[in-house]
Short mmCIF file of C-alpha atoms in Angstrom, two decimals:
data_model
loop_
_atom_site.label_atom_id
_atom_site.label_comp_id
_atom_site.label_asym_id
_atom_site.label_seq_id
_atom_site.Cartn_x
_atom_site.Cartn_y
_atom_site.Cartn_z
CA ASP A 1 -25.85 -48.41 -19.78
CA GLN A 2 -24.00 -51.72 -20.35
CA GLN A 3 -24.82 -53.84 -17.40
CA VAL A 4 -22.90 -56.85 -18.70
CA LYS A 5 -19.38 -56.23 -20.08
CA GLN A 6 -16.92 -58.36 -21.99
CA ASN A 7 -13.84 -56.29 -22.16
CA SER A 8 -11.87 -58.45 -24.50
CA PRO A 9 -13.30 -58.28 -28.05
CA SER A 10 -11.05 -61.19 -29.14
CA LEU A 11 -8.88 -63.97 -27.91
CA SER A 12 -6.52 -66.40 -29.73
CA VAL A 13 -5.49 -69.66 -28.21
CA GLN A 14 -3.50 -72.69 -29.39
CA GLU A 15 -5.42 -75.94 -29.89
CA GLY A 16 -5.28 -78.07 -26.72
CA ARG A 17 -4.61 -75.12 -24.44
CA ILE A 18 -7.02 -73.46 -22.11
CA SER A 19 -9.37 -70.62 -23.21
CA ILE A 20 -10.51 -68.20 -20.56
CA LEU A 21 -13.27 -65.80 -21.41
CA ASN A 22 -14.17 -63.10 -18.92
CA CYS A 23 -17.33 -61.18 -18.09
CA ASP A 24 -18.13 -58.42 -15.60
CA TYR A 25 -21.47 -57.16 -14.49
CA THR A 26 -22.69 -54.16 -12.62
CA ASN A 27 -26.16 -55.01 -11.55
CA SER A 28 -26.02 -56.77 -8.09
CA MET A 29 -29.61 -57.99 -8.65
CA PHE A 30 -28.34 -60.42 -11.39
CA ASP A 31 -28.51 -63.91 -10.01
CA TYR A 32 -28.53 -66.11 -13.12
CA PHE A 33 -25.75 -66.17 -15.75
CA LEU A 34 -25.47 -67.93 -19.08
CA TRP A 35 -22.94 -68.30 -21.80
CA TYR A 36 -23.83 -68.49 -25.48
CA LYS A 37 -21.71 -69.33 -28.47
CA LYS A 38 -22.41 -67.86 -31.96
CA TYR A 39 -21.23 -68.95 -35.29
CA PRO A 40 -21.56 -66.63 -38.30
CA ALA A 41 -25.00 -66.72 -39.95
CA GLU A 42 -26.39 -68.70 -36.95
CA GLY A 43 -28.24 -67.59 -33.81
CA PRO A 44 -26.61 -67.83 -30.44
CA THR A 45 -26.45 -71.41 -29.03
CA PHE A 46 -26.80 -71.96 -25.27
CA LEU A 47 -23.63 -73.37 -23.72
CA ILE A 48 -23.64 -73.35 -19.98
CA SER A 49 -25.29 -71.54 -17.06
CA ILE A 50 -24.73 -70.90 -13.43
CA SER A 51 -27.05 -69.76 -10.55
CA SER A 52 -25.74 -67.25 -8.08
CA ILE A 53 -25.96 -69.81 -5.33
CA LYS A 54 -23.02 -71.67 -6.95
CA ASP A 55 -19.51 -70.64 -7.67
CA LYS A 56 -18.72 -73.21 -10.30
CA ASN A 57 -20.57 -75.27 -12.90
CA GLU A 58 -18.98 -77.82 -15.13
CA ASP A 59 -20.11 -79.50 -18.36
CA GLY A 60 -17.50 -81.43 -20.20
CA ARG A 61 -14.76 -79.22 -21.43
CA PHE A 62 -16.65 -76.14 -20.32
CA THR A 63 -16.56 -74.72 -16.83
CA VAL A 64 -18.05 -71.38 -15.60
CA PHE A 65 -16.82 -69.76 -12.50
CA LEU A 66 -18.71 -67.01 -10.67
CA ASN A 67 -17.26 -64.49 -8.17
CA LYS A 68 -20.31 -62.56 -6.88
CA SER A 69 -18.20 -60.28 -4.60
CA ALA A 70 -16.18 -59.14 -7.72
CA LYS A 71 -19.24 -59.30 -9.95
CA HIS A 72 -17.17 -61.40 -12.35
CA LEU A 73 -17.58 -64.61 -14.19
CA SER A 74 -15.37 -66.54 -16.54
CA LEU A 75 -15.76 -69.41 -18.98
CA HIS A 76 -12.95 -71.96 -19.25
CA ILE A 77 -12.65 -74.30 -22.19
CA VAL A 78 -10.21 -77.12 -21.68
CA PRO A 79 -8.82 -78.35 -24.02
CA SER A 80 -9.65 -75.85 -26.74
CA GLN A 81 -10.52 -77.15 -30.12
CA PRO A 82 -10.64 -75.48 -33.46
CA GLY A 83 -14.45 -75.99 -33.62
CA ASP A 84 -14.68 -73.75 -30.59
CA SER A 85 -13.81 -70.83 -32.72
CA ALA A 86 -16.88 -68.51 -32.46
CA VAL A 87 -18.17 -65.47 -30.70
CA TYR A 88 -18.97 -66.04 -27.07
CA PHE A 89 -21.62 -63.98 -25.25
CA CYS A 90 -22.12 -63.71 -21.56
CA ALA A 91 -25.69 -62.98 -20.45
CA ALA A 92 -27.38 -62.34 -17.09
CA SER A 93 -30.87 -62.18 -15.75
CA VAL A 94 -32.38 -60.77 -12.58
CA ASP A 95 -33.96 -64.10 -11.49
CA SER A 96 -34.93 -67.33 -12.95
CA GLY A 97 -38.35 -66.01 -13.83
CA ALA A 98 -37.06 -62.99 -15.58
CA ASN A 99 -38.34 -62.19 -18.95
CA ASN A 100 -35.19 -60.83 -20.47
CA LEU A 101 -31.50 -61.49 -20.66
CA PHE A 102 -28.79 -58.82 -20.60
CA PHE A 103 -26.02 -59.66 -22.96
CA GLY A 104 -22.39 -58.50 -23.16
CA THR A 105 -20.86 -57.40 -26.40
CA GLY A 106 -19.09 -60.76 -27.01
CA THR A 107 -15.58 -62.12 -27.37
CA ARG A 108 -14.37 -63.62 -30.55
CA LEU A 109 -12.36 -66.75 -29.80
CA THR A 110 -10.03 -68.15 -32.33
CA VAL A 111 -8.46 -71.56 -31.67
CA ILE A 112 -5.37 -72.01 -33.73
CA PRO A 113 -4.64 -75.66 -34.91
CA ASP B 1 -36.67 -81.78 -35.37
CA ALA B 2 -37.23 -78.19 -36.67
CA GLY B 3 -35.55 -75.43 -34.60
CA VAL B 4 -36.61 -71.84 -34.31
CA THR B 5 -37.31 -70.61 -37.88
CA GLN B 6 -37.34 -67.00 -38.88
CA SER B 7 -38.40 -65.31 -42.11
CA PRO B 8 -37.26 -63.66 -44.12
CA THR B 9 -33.49 -64.16 -43.62
CA HIS B 10 -32.55 -60.90 -45.25
CA LEU B 11 -34.60 -57.73 -45.94
CA ILE B 12 -33.85 -54.28 -47.33
CA LYS B 13 -36.25 -51.49 -46.49
CA THR B 14 -36.29 -47.76 -47.05
CA ARG B 15 -36.47 -45.21 -44.23
CA GLY B 16 -40.02 -44.61 -43.21
CA GLN B 17 -41.40 -47.94 -44.35
CA GLN B 18 -42.85 -50.62 -42.14
CA VAL B 19 -41.56 -54.17 -41.79
CA THR B 20 -42.91 -57.45 -40.37
CA LEU B 21 -40.62 -60.22 -39.24
CA ARG B 22 -41.80 -63.68 -38.50
CA CYS B 23 -40.84 -66.46 -36.09
CA SER B 24 -41.96 -69.98 -35.50
CA PRO B 25 -40.83 -71.43 -32.19
CA ILE B 26 -39.75 -75.02 -31.49
CA SER B 27 -42.67 -77.39 -31.22
CA GLY B 28 -43.96 -77.26 -27.64
CA HIS B 29 -42.39 -74.01 -26.74
CA LYS B 30 -44.81 -71.40 -25.63
CA SER B 31 -42.54 -68.45 -25.05
CA VAL B 32 -41.15 -66.33 -27.79
CA SER B 33 -38.76 -63.45 -27.24
CA TRP B 34 -37.36 -60.91 -29.71
CA TYR B 35 -33.86 -59.40 -29.63
CA GLN B 36 -32.08 -56.81 -31.71
CA GLN B 37 -28.42 -57.25 -32.34
CA VAL B 38 -26.65 -54.22 -33.78
CA LEU B 39 -23.27 -54.88 -35.39
CA GLY B 40 -20.52 -55.14 -32.74
CA GLN B 41 -22.95 -55.36 -29.83
CA GLY B 42 -24.73 -58.09 -27.91
CA PRO B 43 -28.38 -58.94 -28.41
CA GLN B 44 -30.80 -56.45 -26.79
CA PHE B 45 -34.19 -57.52 -25.47
CA ILE B 46 -37.16 -56.12 -27.23
CA PHE B 47 -40.23 -58.23 -26.29
CA GLN B 48 -41.28 -61.51 -24.70
CA TYR B 49 -44.56 -63.23 -25.25
CA TYR B 50 -45.78 -66.25 -23.27
CA GLU B 51 -49.15 -67.94 -23.93
CA LYS B 52 -50.00 -65.13 -26.29
CA GLU B 53 -49.52 -62.46 -23.77
CA GLU B 54 -46.84 -59.83 -23.52
CA ARG B 55 -44.65 -60.67 -20.57
CA GLY B 56 -41.85 -58.12 -20.95
CA ARG B 57 -40.81 -55.14 -23.03
CA GLY B 58 -37.36 -53.67 -23.43
CA ASN B 59 -36.30 -50.11 -23.86
CA PHE B 60 -37.60 -49.73 -27.43
CA PRO B 61 -39.88 -47.00 -28.88
CA ASP B 62 -43.50 -47.58 -29.62
CA ARG B 63 -42.62 -48.01 -33.25
CA PHE B 64 -41.82 -51.56 -32.23
CA SER B 65 -44.71 -53.94 -31.64
CA ALA B 66 -45.20 -57.65 -31.66
CA ARG B 67 -47.83 -60.31 -31.17
CA GLN B 68 -48.08 -64.02 -30.67
CA PHE B 69 -50.57 -66.26 -32.34
CA PRO B 70 -52.56 -69.29 -31.08
CA ASN B 71 -49.95 -71.64 -32.59
CA TYR B 72 -47.32 -69.70 -30.58
CA SER B 73 -45.69 -68.25 -33.73
CA SER B 74 -44.93 -64.54 -33.46
CA GLU B 75 -44.53 -61.33 -35.56
CA LEU B 76 -42.37 -58.39 -34.84
CA ASN B 77 -43.48 -55.12 -36.44
CA VAL B 78 -41.42 -52.04 -36.87
CA ASN B 79 -43.03 -48.88 -38.26
CA ALA B 80 -41.39 -45.71 -39.58
CA LEU B 81 -38.04 -47.36 -40.08
CA LEU B 82 -34.92 -45.42 -39.21
CA LEU B 83 -31.41 -46.08 -40.42
CA GLY B 84 -30.55 -47.10 -36.77
CA ASP B 85 -33.04 -50.01 -37.02
CA SER B 86 -30.59 -51.80 -39.27
CA ALA B 87 -29.68 -54.90 -37.25
CA LEU B 88 -29.95 -58.63 -36.90
CA TYR B 89 -33.24 -59.45 -35.27
CA LEU B 90 -33.25 -62.61 -33.31
CA CYS B 91 -36.21 -64.67 -32.23
CA ALA B 92 -35.77 -67.04 -29.30
CA SER B 93 -38.13 -69.65 -27.93
CA SER B 94 -38.31 -71.52 -24.62
CA LEU B 95 -40.68 -73.80 -22.82
CA ARG B 96 -41.53 -71.10 -20.34
CA THR B 97 -40.49 -67.69 -19.30
CA GLY B 98 -37.28 -66.98 -17.63
CA GLY B 99 -33.53 -67.13 -18.43
CA TYR B 100 -33.31 -70.30 -16.34
CA TYR B 101 -34.95 -72.37 -19.12
CA GLY B 102 -32.49 -71.16 -21.75
CA TYR B 103 -33.57 -69.79 -24.91
CA THR B 104 -33.12 -71.48 -28.32
CA PHE B 105 -32.40 -68.79 -30.88
CA GLY B 106 -33.18 -68.71 -34.55
CA SER B 107 -30.63 -67.74 -37.18
CA GLY B 108 -32.14 -64.28 -37.31
CA THR B 109 -33.46 -61.74 -39.87
CA ARG B 110 -30.87 -59.32 -41.25
CA LEU B 111 -32.66 -55.98 -41.75
CA THR B 112 -31.01 -53.22 -43.65
CA VAL B 113 -32.64 -49.81 -43.78
CA VAL B 114 -31.39 -47.47 -46.57
#
């Protein structure tokens, strides 16, 4: 029962262009969403988050958009850099006090120089 | 500034054996969570401990157990290992409970059951 889904296992983008990673969820009780980045042989690193009361959160080159009615969120990276090449995981929690995160299966982003 | 440290980094065990994985959180972090990441999947929640008490448990069998010590370090124990337990086991620490605070993950312990 995968409550958080990332339907694109991989994405390739030219350096300098925009990368858009997508995530869908099924549990309408989720109200906090996070993106993590993972390099090989390292643990996931927190990237950016968004609360359900917002529809956009921006941090430098990274912007997360949330569409609650569609149960969809996306991560935009502009401009993409080769160092952004990694696996990106979308995660969700029921509320800010929740004990656990539900992760998607990840999208491998490759930024081509 | 030490991050979340996990030991060992790699481990090979035989079916039926028992294993103990260790985690030291970031200094000042009182919450430790354990996740299992099977190849090709996202991390799946196993346990969370906060202030030495279990605060959450995922959908894992009773063969999985954990504890948190007074210094906030933690151990994950898995008994009667199955081939399906082969995975990357991630430990994450945070100041408090809740996804809002954002976990900091360790690099994980790669467990292979043969």
